[in-house]
Coordinates of C-alpha atoms and ligand atoms in Angstrom, one line a residue:
M170 CA 0.0 0.0 0.0
C171 CA 1.5 3.3 -1.0
G172 CA 2.1 6.2 1.5
I173 CA 1.5 9.8 0.5
V174 CA 2.5 13.0 2.3
G175 CA 2.2 16.8 1.6
Y176 CA 3.4 19.9 3.4
V177 CA 2.7 23.6 2.9
G178 CA 3.8 26.3 5.4
Y179 CA 6.6 28.6 6.4
R180 CA 9.4 26.0 6.8
Q181 CA 11.5 24.3 4.2
A182 CA 9.4 21.4 2.9
Q183 CA 12.2 19.0 2.0
P184 CA 13.3 17.8 5.5
I185 CA 9.7 17.6 6.7
L186 CA 8.7 15.4 3.7
F187 CA 11.6 13.1 4.2
N188 CA 10.8 12.7 7.9
S189 CA 7.2 11.9 7.1
L190 CA 8.4 9.3 4.5
F191 CA 10.6 7.7 7.1
R192 CA 7.6 7.5 9.4
L193 CA 5.7 5.5 6.7
E194 CA 8.5 3.0 6.0
Y195 CA 6.9 0.4 8.4
R196 CA 4.3 -0.2 5.7
G197 CA 6.8 -1.6 3.3
Y198 CA 7.6 0.0 -0.1
D199 CA 9.9 -0.5 -3.1
S200 CA 10.5 3.1 -4.2
C201 CA 10.0 6.7 -3.1
G202 CA 10.0 10.3 -4.3
I203 CA 9.4 13.9 -3.5
A204 CA 8.4 17.0 -5.5
I205 CA 9.0 20.6 -4.3
A206 CA 7.4 23.7 -5.7
D207 CA 10.2 26.3 -6.2
N208 CA 10.0 28.4 -9.4
G209 CA 8.5 25.4 -11.1
I210 CA 8.3 21.8 -9.8
T211 CA 11.4 19.8 -9.0
V212 CA 11.0 16.0 -8.7
Y213 CA 13.4 13.5 -7.2
K214 CA 12.4 9.8 -7.1
D215 CA 13.9 6.4 -7.4
A216 CA 13.6 2.7 -6.5
G217 CA 15.0 1.8 -3.1
K218 CA 15.0 3.2 0.4
V219 CA 14.0 6.7 1.6
G220 CA 17.4 7.0 3.3
N221 CA 19.3 6.5 -0.1
L222 CA 17.1 9.1 -1.9
E223 CA 17.5 11.6 1.0
K224 CA 21.3 11.4 0.7
R225 CA 21.2 12.1 -3.1
V226 CA 18.8 15.0 -3.2
P227 CA 20.5 18.4 -3.0
H228 CA 19.0 21.3 -1.0
L229 CA 15.8 22.3 -2.7
E230 CA 14.4 25.7 -1.8
G231 CA 10.6 25.6 -1.3
T232 CA 8.0 25.6 1.4
A233 CA 5.4 23.3 -0.3
G234 CA 5.9 19.8 -1.5
I235 CA 4.6 16.2 -1.7
G236 CA 6.1 12.8 -1.2
H237 CA 5.4 9.1 -1.8
T238 CA 6.4 5.6 -0.8
R239 CA 5.4 3.2 -3.5
W240 CA 4.3 -0.4 -3.2
A241 CA 4.2 -1.4 -6.9
T242 CA 0.9 -2.5 -8.4
H243 CA 1.1 -1.3 -12.0
G244 CA 4.6 -1.5 -13.5
E245 CA 7.8 -2.7 -11.9
P246 CA 9.5 -0.8 -9.1
N247 CA 11.9 1.6 -10.9
Q248 CA 12.7 5.2 -11.1
I249 CA 10.2 6.0 -13.9
N250 CA 7.3 4.3 -12.2
A251 CA 8.0 5.9 -8.8
H252 CA 5.8 8.9 -7.8
P253 CA 5.4 11.8 -8.0
H254 CA 4.1 11.8 -11.6
C255 CA 3.8 14.9 -13.7
D256 CA 1.8 16.1 -16.7
C257 CA 3.5 16.9 -20.0
S258 CA 4.3 20.5 -19.0
G259 CA 5.7 19.5 -15.7
R260 CA 3.4 22.0 -14.0
F261 CA 1.3 19.5 -12.0
A262 CA 2.8 16.8 -9.7
V263 CA 0.6 14.1 -8.1
V264 CA 1.1 11.4 -5.5
H265 CA -1.5 8.6 -5.5
N266 CA -2.4 5.7 -3.3
G267 CA -5.0 3.4 -4.7
I268 CA -6.0 1.8 -8.1
I269 CA -7.5 3.5 -11.1
G270 CA -9.7 0.7 -12.6
N271 CA -10.3 2.5 -16.0
Y272 CA -6.7 3.8 -16.5
R273 CA -6.2 1.9 -19.7
L274 CA -9.1 3.6 -21.4
L275 CA -8.2 7.0 -20.0
K276 CA -4.6 6.7 -21.1
K277 CA -5.7 5.7 -24.6
Q278 CA -8.0 8.8 -24.8
L279 CA -5.3 11.1 -23.4
I280 CA -2.7 9.8 -25.8
A281 CA -5.1 10.4 -28.7
E282 CA -5.5 14.0 -27.5
G283 CA -1.7 14.4 -27.6
H284 CA -0.6 13.6 -24.0
R285 CA 2.7 11.8 -23.7
F286 CA 3.1 9.1 -21.0
I287 CA 6.4 7.8 -19.7
S288 CA 5.5 5.3 -16.9
E289 CA 3.6 2.1 -16.8
T290 CA 1.5 3.2 -13.8
D291 CA -2.2 3.8 -13.6
S292 CA -1.5 6.9 -11.5
E293 CA 0.1 8.9 -14.3
V294 CA -3.3 9.5 -15.9
I295 CA -4.2 11.9 -13.0
P296 CA -1.7 14.7 -13.7
H297 CA -2.6 14.5 -17.4
L298 CA -6.3 14.8 -16.7
I299 CA -5.6 17.8 -14.4
E300 CA -3.6 19.4 -17.2
K301 CA -6.4 18.7 -19.6
Y302 CA -9.0 20.4 -17.4
Y303 CA -6.9 23.2 -15.9
R304 CA -8.3 26.7 -16.8
G305 CA -6.6 28.7 -14.0
D306 CA -8.5 27.0 -11.2
L307 CA -6.6 24.0 -9.6
E308 CA -9.4 22.9 -7.3
G309 CA -11.9 22.9 -10.2
A310 CA -9.5 21.0 -12.5
V311 CA -8.8 18.3 -9.9
A312 CA -12.6 17.9 -9.2
T313 CA -13.3 17.6 -12.9
A314 CA -10.4 15.2 -13.5
L315 CA -11.6 12.9 -10.7
K316 CA -15.1 12.6 -12.3
D317 CA -13.4 10.7 -15.1
V318 CA -11.7 8.3 -12.7
E319 CA -13.1 4.9 -11.7
G320 CA -11.5 3.1 -8.8
C321 CA -10.1 4.2 -5.5
Y322 CA -7.7 6.8 -4.6
A323 CA -6.1 9.2 -2.1
I324 CA -4.2 11.9 -4.0
I325 CA -2.3 15.1 -3.3
V326 CA -1.7 17.6 -6.1
L327 CA 1.1 20.1 -6.1
A328 CA 1.1 22.8 -8.8
A329 CA 3.7 25.3 -9.9
G330 CA 2.7 28.9 -9.1
E331 CA -0.2 27.8 -6.8
S332 CA -0.2 28.4 -3.0
D333 CA -2.5 25.5 -2.3
L334 CA -2.2 21.7 -2.2
V335 CA -5.3 19.9 -3.3
A336 CA -6.0 16.5 -1.9
A337 CA -8.9 14.1 -2.4
R338 CA -10.0 10.6 -1.4
K339 CA -12.3 7.9 -2.5
G340 CA -11.9 4.5 -0.8
N341 CA -8.4 5.1 0.5
P342 CA -7.6 7.0 3.7
L343 CA -6.4 10.6 3.9
I344 CA -5.9 13.0 6.8
I345 CA -5.0 16.6 7.2
G346 CA -2.6 17.6 10.0
I347 CA -3.3 21.1 11.4
G348 CA -0.3 23.2 12.4
D349 CA 0.4 26.8 13.2
R350 CA 1.0 28.8 9.9
E351 CA 1.6 25.3 8.3
N352 CA -0.5 22.3 7.4
F353 CA 0.1 18.7 6.5
V354 CA -1.7 16.0 4.5
A355 CA -1.0 12.3 4.5
S356 CA -2.3 8.8 4.0
D357 CA -2.0 8.0 7.6
V358 CA -1.4 9.6 11.0
P359 CA 2.2 8.5 11.8
A360 CA 3.4 10.6 8.9
V361 CA 2.5 13.9 10.6
L362 CA 2.7 13.0 14.3
D363 CA 6.2 14.5 14.8
D364 CA 4.8 17.9 13.8
T365 CA 1.2 17.9 15.0
N366 CA -1.3 15.7 16.8
R367 CA -4.3 17.8 15.5
V368 CA -5.9 15.9 12.7
V369 CA -8.9 16.0 10.4
Y370 CA -10.1 12.8 8.8
L371 CA -11.4 13.3 5.3
E372 CA -14.5 11.3 4.3
D373 CA -15.0 9.4 1.0
G374 CA -15.5 11.8 -1.8
D375 CA -14.0 14.8 0.0
L376 CA -11.7 17.2 -1.6
G377 CA -9.4 19.3 0.6
V378 CA -7.7 22.5 -0.2
I379 CA -4.7 23.0 2.0
S380 CA -2.6 26.2 2.3
T381 CA -0.4 28.0 4.9
A382 CA -3.4 30.0 6.0
G383 CA -5.8 27.2 6.6
I384 CA -7.8 24.3 5.1
R385 CA -11.1 24.0 3.3
I386 CA -13.0 20.8 2.8
M387 CA -15.4 20.4 -0.2
R388 CA -18.1 17.7 -0.4
D389 CA -20.4 17.4 -3.4
G390 CA -19.2 20.9 -4.6
R391 CA -20.0 22.6 -1.2
E392 CA -17.7 23.7 1.6
V393 CA -18.4 21.7 4.8
A394 CA -17.4 22.2 8.4
W395 CA -14.7 20.0 9.7
E396 CA -13.9 18.5 13.0
E397 CA -10.5 18.4 14.5
K398 CA -9.4 15.3 16.4
K399 CA -6.5 15.1 19.0
I400 CA -4.4 12.0 18.5
L401 CA -3.0 10.7 21.7
W402 CA -1.2 7.7 20.3
S403 CA 2.5 7.3 20.1
V404 CA 4.0 7.0 16.6
E405 CA 4.2 3.2 17.1
D406 CA 0.5 3.0 18.0
A407 CA -0.3 5.1 15.0
Q408 CA 1.5 2.8 12.7
R409 CA -0.9 0.1 13.7
A410 CA -3.7 2.7 13.3
G411 CA -4.5 2.3 17.0
Y412 CA -4.9 -1.5 16.7
E413 CA -2.9 -3.5 19.3
H414 CA -1.3 -5.7 16.7
F415 CA -0.6 -5.5 12.9
M416 CA -2.5 -8.8 12.6
L417 CA -5.7 -7.3 14.0
K418 CA -5.2 -4.2 11.7
E419 CA -4.7 -6.5 8.7
I420 CA -7.8 -8.6 9.6
H421 CA -9.8 -5.3 9.6
E422 CA -8.3 -4.2 6.3
Q423 CA -9.9 -7.1 4.5
P424 CA -13.1 -5.4 3.3
R425 CA -11.0 -2.6 1.8
V426 CA -8.4 -4.8 0.1
I427 CA -11.1 -7.0 -1.3
R428 CA -12.7 -3.9 -2.8
D429 CA -9.3 -2.8 -4.2
T430 CA -8.7 -6.3 -5.7
L431 CA -12.1 -6.3 -7.3
I432 CA -11.7 -2.9 -9.0
G433 CA -9.4 -4.4 -11.6
W434 CA -11.9 -7.1 -12.4
L435 CA -15.5 -5.9 -12.2
S436 CA -17.1 -3.4 -14.6
S437 CA -19.0 -0.5 -13.2
D438 CA -22.3 -1.8 -14.6
E439 CA -22.8 -3.8 -11.4
S440 CA -23.4 -7.2 -12.9
S441 CA -20.4 -8.1 -15.1
G442 CA -16.7 -8.1 -15.3
E443 CA -13.8 -9.1 -17.4
S444 CA -11.4 -11.9 -16.6
L445 CA -7.8 -10.9 -17.2
V446 CA -7.2 -14.6 -17.7
D447 CA -9.8 -16.8 -19.3
L448 CA -9.3 -20.2 -17.6
T449 CA -11.6 -22.1 -20.0
K450 CA -9.5 -20.9 -23.0
M451 CA -6.2 -21.4 -21.4
Q452 CA -6.9 -24.9 -20.3
G453 CA -8.2 -26.0 -23.6
D454 CA -8.6 -29.8 -22.9
I455 CA -9.6 -32.0 -20.0
R456 CA -6.2 -32.4 -18.4
P457 CA -6.4 -31.1 -14.8
L458 CA -5.3 -27.6 -14.0
T459 CA -2.7 -27.7 -11.3
L460 CA -2.5 -25.4 -8.3
L461 CA 0.8 -25.2 -6.4
A462 CA 1.3 -23.5 -3.0
C463 CA 2.5 -23.9 0.6
G464 CA 0.9 -23.1 4.0
T465 CA -2.0 -20.7 4.0
S466 CA -1.6 -20.2 0.2
Y467 CA -2.1 -24.0 -0.2
H468 CA -5.4 -23.7 1.7
A469 CA -6.4 -21.0 -0.7
A470 CA -5.6 -23.4 -3.5
L471 CA -7.8 -26.1 -1.9
V472 CA -10.7 -23.6 -1.8
G473 CA -9.8 -22.8 -5.4
R474 CA -10.3 -26.4 -6.5
Y475 CA -13.9 -26.3 -5.2
I476 CA -14.6 -22.9 -6.9
I477 CA -13.1 -23.8 -10.3
E478 CA -14.5 -27.3 -10.5
K479 CA -18.0 -26.0 -9.4
V480 CA -18.2 -23.0 -11.6
L481 CA -16.2 -24.1 -14.7
G482 CA -16.3 -27.9 -14.4
I483 CA -12.5 -28.0 -15.1
P484 CA -10.7 -30.7 -13.2
V485 CA -8.2 -29.3 -10.7
R486 CA -5.3 -31.0 -9.0
V487 CA -3.9 -29.2 -5.9
E488 CA -0.3 -29.9 -4.8
L489 CA 1.8 -28.9 -1.9
A490 CA 4.7 -27.2 -3.5
S491 CA 7.0 -28.6 -0.8
E492 CA 5.9 -32.2 -1.8
V493 CA 5.3 -32.1 -5.5
N494 CA 9.0 -31.6 -6.0
Y495 CA 9.6 -35.2 -4.9
Y496 CA 7.1 -36.7 -7.4
D497 CA 8.7 -38.3 -10.4
R498 CA 6.1 -36.8 -12.7
P499 CA 6.0 -33.0 -12.6
P500 CA 2.6 -31.2 -13.0
D501 CA 1.6 -32.0 -16.6
G502 CA -1.7 -30.1 -17.0
A503 CA -1.9 -27.4 -19.7
V504 CA -1.9 -24.7 -17.0
A505 CA -0.3 -24.5 -13.6
I506 CA -1.2 -21.8 -11.1
A507 CA 1.3 -21.0 -8.3
I508 CA -0.2 -19.1 -5.3
T509 CA 2.3 -17.3 -3.1
Q510 CA 1.8 -14.1 -1.0
S511 CA 5.5 -13.3 -0.9
G512 CA 6.5 -14.6 -4.3
E513 CA 9.7 -15.8 -2.7
T514 CA 8.7 -19.2 -1.1
A515 CA 11.6 -21.5 -2.1
D516 CA 9.4 -24.7 -2.5
T517 CA 6.9 -22.9 -4.6
L518 CA 9.5 -21.4 -6.8
R519 CA 11.1 -24.8 -7.4
A520 CA 7.7 -26.3 -8.2
M521 CA 7.0 -23.5 -10.6
K522 CA 10.3 -24.1 -12.5
R523 CA 9.5 -27.8 -12.8
A524 CA 6.0 -27.1 -14.1
K525 CA 7.4 -24.7 -16.6
A526 CA 10.0 -27.1 -17.7
A527 CA 7.3 -29.8 -18.2
G528 CA 5.6 -27.4 -20.6
C529 CA 2.8 -25.9 -18.5
L530 CA 1.6 -22.4 -19.1
L531 CA 2.5 -20.9 -15.7
L532 CA 0.3 -18.3 -13.9
A533 CA 1.4 -16.7 -10.6
I534 CA -1.0 -15.2 -8.1
T535 CA 1.2 -13.1 -5.8
N536 CA 1.1 -10.0 -3.7
V537 CA 4.6 -8.7 -4.5
M538 CA 5.4 -7.1 -7.8
D539 CA 8.7 -8.0 -9.3
S540 CA 9.0 -11.0 -6.9
S541 CA 10.8 -14.1 -8.1
A542 CA 7.5 -15.8 -8.7
S543 CA 6.3 -13.0 -10.9
R544 CA 9.5 -13.2 -12.9
I545 CA 9.3 -17.0 -13.4
A546 CA 5.6 -17.0 -14.4
D547 CA 4.3 -16.5 -17.9
E548 CA 1.3 -14.5 -16.6
V549 CA 0.9 -12.8 -13.2
V550 CA -2.2 -11.8 -11.4
Y551 CA -1.5 -9.5 -8.4
T552 CA -3.5 -9.6 -5.2
R553 CA -4.0 -6.1 -3.9
A554 CA -3.5 -6.7 -0.2
G555 CA -0.7 -4.2 0.3
P556 CA 2.2 -5.2 2.6
E557 CA 1.3 -7.7 5.2
I558 CA 3.4 -7.3 8.3
G559 CA 2.0 -9.8 10.8
V560 CA 3.7 -13.2 10.2
A561 CA 0.3 -14.9 10.2
A562 CA -1.2 -14.5 6.7
T563 CA -4.7 -13.0 6.9
K564 CA -5.7 -10.3 4.3
S565 CA -3.4 -11.9 1.7
F566 CA -5.4 -15.2 2.0
A567 CA -8.7 -13.3 1.6
V568 CA -7.6 -11.7 -1.6
Q569 CA -6.1 -14.9 -3.0
L570 CA -9.6 -16.3 -2.6
I571 CA -11.1 -13.3 -4.3
I572 CA -8.7 -13.7 -7.3
L573 CA -9.6 -17.4 -7.5
Y574 CA -13.3 -16.5 -7.4
S575 CA -12.8 -13.8 -10.1
L576 CA -10.8 -16.1 -12.3
A577 CA -13.5 -18.8 -12.2
I578 CA -16.6 -16.6 -12.2
L579 CA -15.4 -14.3 -15.0
S580 CA -14.3 -17.2 -17.2
Y581 CA -17.9 -18.5 -16.9
K582 CA -19.9 -17.9 -20.0
V583 CA -22.8 -20.3 -19.7
D584 CA -25.6 -18.7 -17.8
A585 CA -25.7 -14.9 -17.8
R586 CA -28.2 -14.7 -14.9
R587 CA -26.1 -16.9 -12.6
L588 CA -23.0 -14.9 -13.6
A589 CA -24.7 -11.7 -12.7
D590 CA -25.8 -13.1 -9.3
L591 CA -22.3 -14.3 -8.5
V592 CA -20.7 -11.0 -9.5
M593 CA -23.3 -9.2 -7.3
E594 CA -22.4 -11.5 -4.4
L595 CA -18.7 -10.8 -4.8
R596 CA -19.4 -7.1 -4.7
Q597 CA -21.4 -7.5 -1.5
L598 CA -18.8 -9.4 0.4
P599 CA -16.8 -6.4 1.8
E600 CA -20.0 -5.0 3.3
K601 CA -20.8 -8.4 4.9
L602 CA -17.3 -8.6 6.3
E603 CA -17.6 -5.1 7.7
R604 CA -20.7 -6.4 9.6
L605 CA -18.8 -9.4 10.9
L606 CA -15.9 -7.2 12.0
S607 CA -18.1 -4.7 13.8
D608 CA -19.5 -7.2 16.3
K609 CA -16.8 -9.4 17.8
D610 CA -18.2 -10.1 21.3
G611 CA -19.3 -13.6 20.5
I612 CA -15.9 -14.5 19.0
K613 CA -14.0 -13.0 22.0
E614 CA -16.1 -15.0 24.4
C615 CA -15.3 -18.3 22.5
A616 CA -11.6 -17.2 22.4
G617 CA -11.6 -16.7 26.2
Y618 CA -12.9 -20.3 26.4
L619 CA -10.4 -21.9 24.0
A620 CA -7.5 -20.2 25.6
G621 CA -7.6 -22.6 28.5
Y622 CA -7.1 -25.7 26.4
E623 CA -4.0 -27.3 24.8
S624 CA -5.5 -29.1 21.9
V625 CA -8.3 -28.1 19.5
F626 CA -9.8 -29.7 16.4
F627 CA -11.3 -27.8 13.5
I628 CA -13.7 -29.6 11.3
G629 CA -15.5 -28.8 8.0
R630 CA -16.7 -30.3 4.8
G631 CA -16.6 -29.3 1.2
I632 CA -15.4 -25.8 0.6
N633 CA -15.1 -25.3 4.3
Y634 CA -12.7 -28.2 4.8
P635 CA -9.7 -26.1 3.7
I636 CA -11.1 -23.3 6.0
A637 CA -10.9 -25.8 8.9
L638 CA -7.2 -26.4 7.9
E639 CA -6.6 -22.6 7.8
G640 CA -8.4 -22.0 11.1
A641 CA -6.2 -24.6 12.8
L642 CA -3.0 -23.2 11.2
K643 CA -3.9 -19.7 12.4
L644 CA -4.5 -20.9 16.0
K645 CA -1.3 -22.9 16.3
E646 CA 0.9 -20.3 14.7
I647 CA 0.0 -17.5 17.1
S648 CA -1.5 -19.1 20.2
Y649 CA 0.8 -22.1 20.4
I650 CA -2.2 -24.3 21.1
H651 CA -2.0 -27.7 19.3
A652 CA -4.7 -27.6 16.6
E653 CA -5.7 -29.9 13.8
G654 CA -7.8 -29.2 10.8
Y655 CA -9.9 -32.2 9.7
A656 CA -12.3 -33.2 7.0
A657 CA -15.3 -33.8 9.4
G658 CA -15.9 -37.2 7.9
E659 CA -12.4 -38.3 8.7
L660 CA -12.5 -37.9 12.5
K661 CA -14.1 -41.3 13.0
H662 CA -11.3 -42.9 11.0
G663 CA -8.8 -42.4 13.8
S664 CA -8.9 -39.1 15.6
F665 CA -12.0 -40.0 17.6
A666 CA -9.5 -41.7 19.9
L667 CA -8.3 -38.3 21.1
L668 CA -11.6 -36.7 21.6
G669 CA -12.9 -35.9 25.1
E670 CA -13.7 -33.1 27.4
N671 CA -10.3 -31.5 27.0
T672 CA -10.4 -31.3 23.3
P673 CA -12.8 -28.6 22.0
V674 CA -14.0 -29.0 18.4
V675 CA -14.7 -26.0 16.2
A676 CA -17.2 -27.1 13.6
I677 CA -17.8 -25.0 10.5
L678 CA -21.3 -25.3 9.0
A679 CA -22.7 -24.1 5.7
R680 CA -26.2 -24.6 4.5
D681 CA -25.1 -26.5 1.5
N682 CA -25.1 -30.2 0.8
T683 CA -22.7 -30.8 3.7
Y684 CA -25.1 -29.4 6.3
Q685 CA -26.9 -32.5 7.5
A686 CA -23.6 -34.5 7.6
M687 CA -22.0 -31.8 9.7
L688 CA -24.9 -31.8 12.2
S689 CA -24.4 -35.6 12.5
N690 CA -20.6 -35.0 13.1
I691 CA -21.3 -32.5 15.8
K692 CA -23.6 -35.0 17.5
E693 CA -20.9 -37.7 17.3
V694 CA -18.4 -35.3 18.8
K695 CA -20.7 -34.3 21.6
A696 CA -21.3 -38.0 22.4
R697 CA -17.5 -38.2 23.1
K698 CA -17.9 -35.3 25.6
A699 CA -15.9 -32.9 23.5
P700 CA -17.1 -29.2 23.8
V701 CA -18.3 -27.8 20.5
I702 CA -18.0 -24.3 19.1
A703 CA -20.1 -24.1 15.9
L704 CA -19.6 -21.5 13.2
A705 CA -22.9 -21.0 11.5
E706 CA -24.9 -18.7 9.3
E707 CA -27.0 -16.0 11.0
G708 CA -30.5 -17.4 11.4
D709 CA -29.5 -21.0 11.8
D710 CA -31.7 -22.0 14.6
N711 CA -30.9 -25.7 14.6
V712 CA -27.3 -25.6 15.6
G713 CA -27.7 -24.0 19.0
E714 CA -29.4 -27.2 20.1
F715 CA -26.2 -29.3 19.6
A716 CA -23.3 -26.9 20.1
D717 CA -22.1 -25.4 23.4
M718 CA -21.3 -22.1 21.8
V719 CA -22.2 -20.6 18.4
I720 CA -20.4 -17.9 16.4
S721 CA -22.8 -16.4 13.8
V722 CA -21.5 -15.1 10.5
P723 CA -23.4 -13.2 7.8
A724 CA -25.3 -15.3 5.3
V725 CA -23.8 -15.3 1.8
D726 CA -24.1 -17.4 -1.4
L727 CA -22.7 -20.7 -0.3
L728 CA -19.9 -20.5 -2.8
F729 CA -18.5 -17.6 -0.7
S730 CA -18.9 -19.0 2.8
A731 CA -15.2 -19.7 2.9
V732 CA -14.5 -16.0 3.0
V733 CA -16.7 -15.0 5.9
N734 CA -15.8 -18.2 7.9
V735 CA -12.1 -17.6 7.6
V736 CA -12.3 -14.1 8.8
A737 CA -14.3 -15.3 11.9
L738 CA -11.5 -18.0 12.5
Q739 CA -8.7 -15.4 12.1
L740 CA -10.4 -13.4 14.9
L741 CA -10.9 -16.5 17.0
A742 CA -7.2 -17.3 16.7
Y743 CA -6.2 -13.7 17.3
Y744 CA -8.2 -13.2 20.5
T745 CA -7.2 -16.7 21.8
A746 CA -3.5 -15.8 21.4
R747 CA -4.1 -12.4 23.0
E748 CA -5.7 -14.0 26.0
R749 CA -2.6 -16.2 26.3
G750 CA -0.3 -13.2 26.1
C751 CA 1.5 -14.4 22.9
P752 CA 3.7 -12.2 20.7
I753 CA 1.1 -12.2 18.0
D754 CA 2.9 -10.4 15.1
T755 CA 6.1 -12.3 15.6
P756 CA 5.4 -15.9 16.6
R757 CA 8.3 -18.0 17.7
N758 CA 10.3 -19.9 15.1
L759 CA 8.4 -18.5 12.1
A760 CA 9.4 -16.1 9.3
K761 CA 7.2 -14.1 7.0
S762 CA 8.9 -15.5 3.9
V763 CA 10.3 -19.0 3.8
T764 CA 13.2 -18.9 1.4
V765 CA 14.7 -22.2 2.2
E766 CA 13.4 -25.6 1.1
Ligands
AGP43 C1 0.7 -18.5 7.1 O1 0.1 -17.7 8.1 C2 2.1 -18.6 7.0 N1 2.8 -17.7 7.6 C3 2.7 -19.5 6.0 O2 2.0 -20.7 6.0 C4 2.7 -19.1 4.5 O3 1.3 -19.0 4.0 C5 3.5 -20.0 3.7 O4 4.9 -19.9 4.1 C6 3.5 -19.6 2.2 O5 3.9 -18.3 2.0 P1 3.7 -17.6 0.6 O6 2.2 -17.4 0.4 O7 4.4 -16.3 0.7 O8 4.3 -18.5 -0.5

């Protein structure tokens, strides 16, 4: 996720901007840059660390400027793609956090009108649009330019010869820091905290005009009153946006990163979308498509099998990348898809190379642009989770699922009505997750209960079997409680021997063709005196009769139950670990990226 900062006031802007960029480094980034308004606009930017850029930039005279840390989404991390971006005349400089869904179309139109582009980014369309609409009124030009833009953004615009910065947001956060004869603007609070703790939060659709003298906030073309908030957090607290741990922050970011991920796929007409990769065409015959991954990404692949087989009827083989390397026969389907958050997992990279050598067309689903996986693959689809700092994968898993849903659903051409329903459901997922995240009391209560045990089973069937695996993985990673994810029907083939009053069972129910079998499994478990926590859809009145505790999740089309259920289980693991006083973001013996086989 990119970080943006801006300053206008009586002091030299350069050191203030660099200090703000250092304060945003915790988010992870691959390149950075600043622009200062002197007589014109001077831009310095490059791939690499803020510290390196700071050393190379000479003293720039100017009391207004903007800065950026980039997490690449469109175009590799290099000097040209780094922000700020300018228009042809070099009069307007823009920093942007977000994704412009219709940038290809806008870029084409602007090029036809004579604009010259130099980067591969979506963001570069914004300064060109401002240049196109500028008639001596910066605020008006920015407002008009943003009407053309579909997607999400937080932007700051710096213009030569103007005393104001103009900032705007839709979908991505933006704050204004209030100073004395100076003002600040940034994507998040830590960027301004060294200078001020007086902050105004912009709302979606707001446009802010920031000058030395003061600030104005425009909403729907009218100036609105704003409310100042005092931030009492330390810089470290602010980096976690006030959440106690990065993991909790990242769990809460899921509705937003899902929206960000969908922007590139769904059209604005509400019921359709365009697949960047048509699986039906790529696969071409009946050989199975192979999914390769490790850990949490492997669980996403297992969910992917259900989705792709159900929606497209294409047979799918799922392999642990750490095991497939020992099979004599490498994956030999027409298409292999590697799923890896980091893009650097050694086992996954090795499996990818083998699949490619065996003649597979290789697709990578990864969160990191320019990662090794993206360089090995023939085609890459990027998840838009932004940097994930907690070692336990949460939001990266959710967006891996969203990509798999999108790949399958948008390759589906058979029944237009069913397609429209599925696209609609996808769109509604973020809102349903927001509902789940806004009421966590039931989950906290169950977590308090689980925290006293040393062994827990998670059971599910169908699409929720991999979610049982993921729920168990999350719990053991961060709470150090022994946990096993099980296909519910498998318990009686051996693990029943372990069940008793000291082994709680978390049972995941969905009202699909697995429901009755799951209820029977719960009864069998209860008969062995094991306490049961059931995860069930809101309005499910049956389950309370059998389970000791029930966690309710919003009702969704059954194909999507994996997403709401996994978020509930992430929270269950989080609050259990918290209850046990574990170091949640940095669990013992684990690394964020596993670069050895
Ligand atoms: C999950 O919480 C993990 N930390 C781990 O299982 C991870 O998913 C696995 O190492 C694979 O990583 P990747 O997605 O970066 O390839």
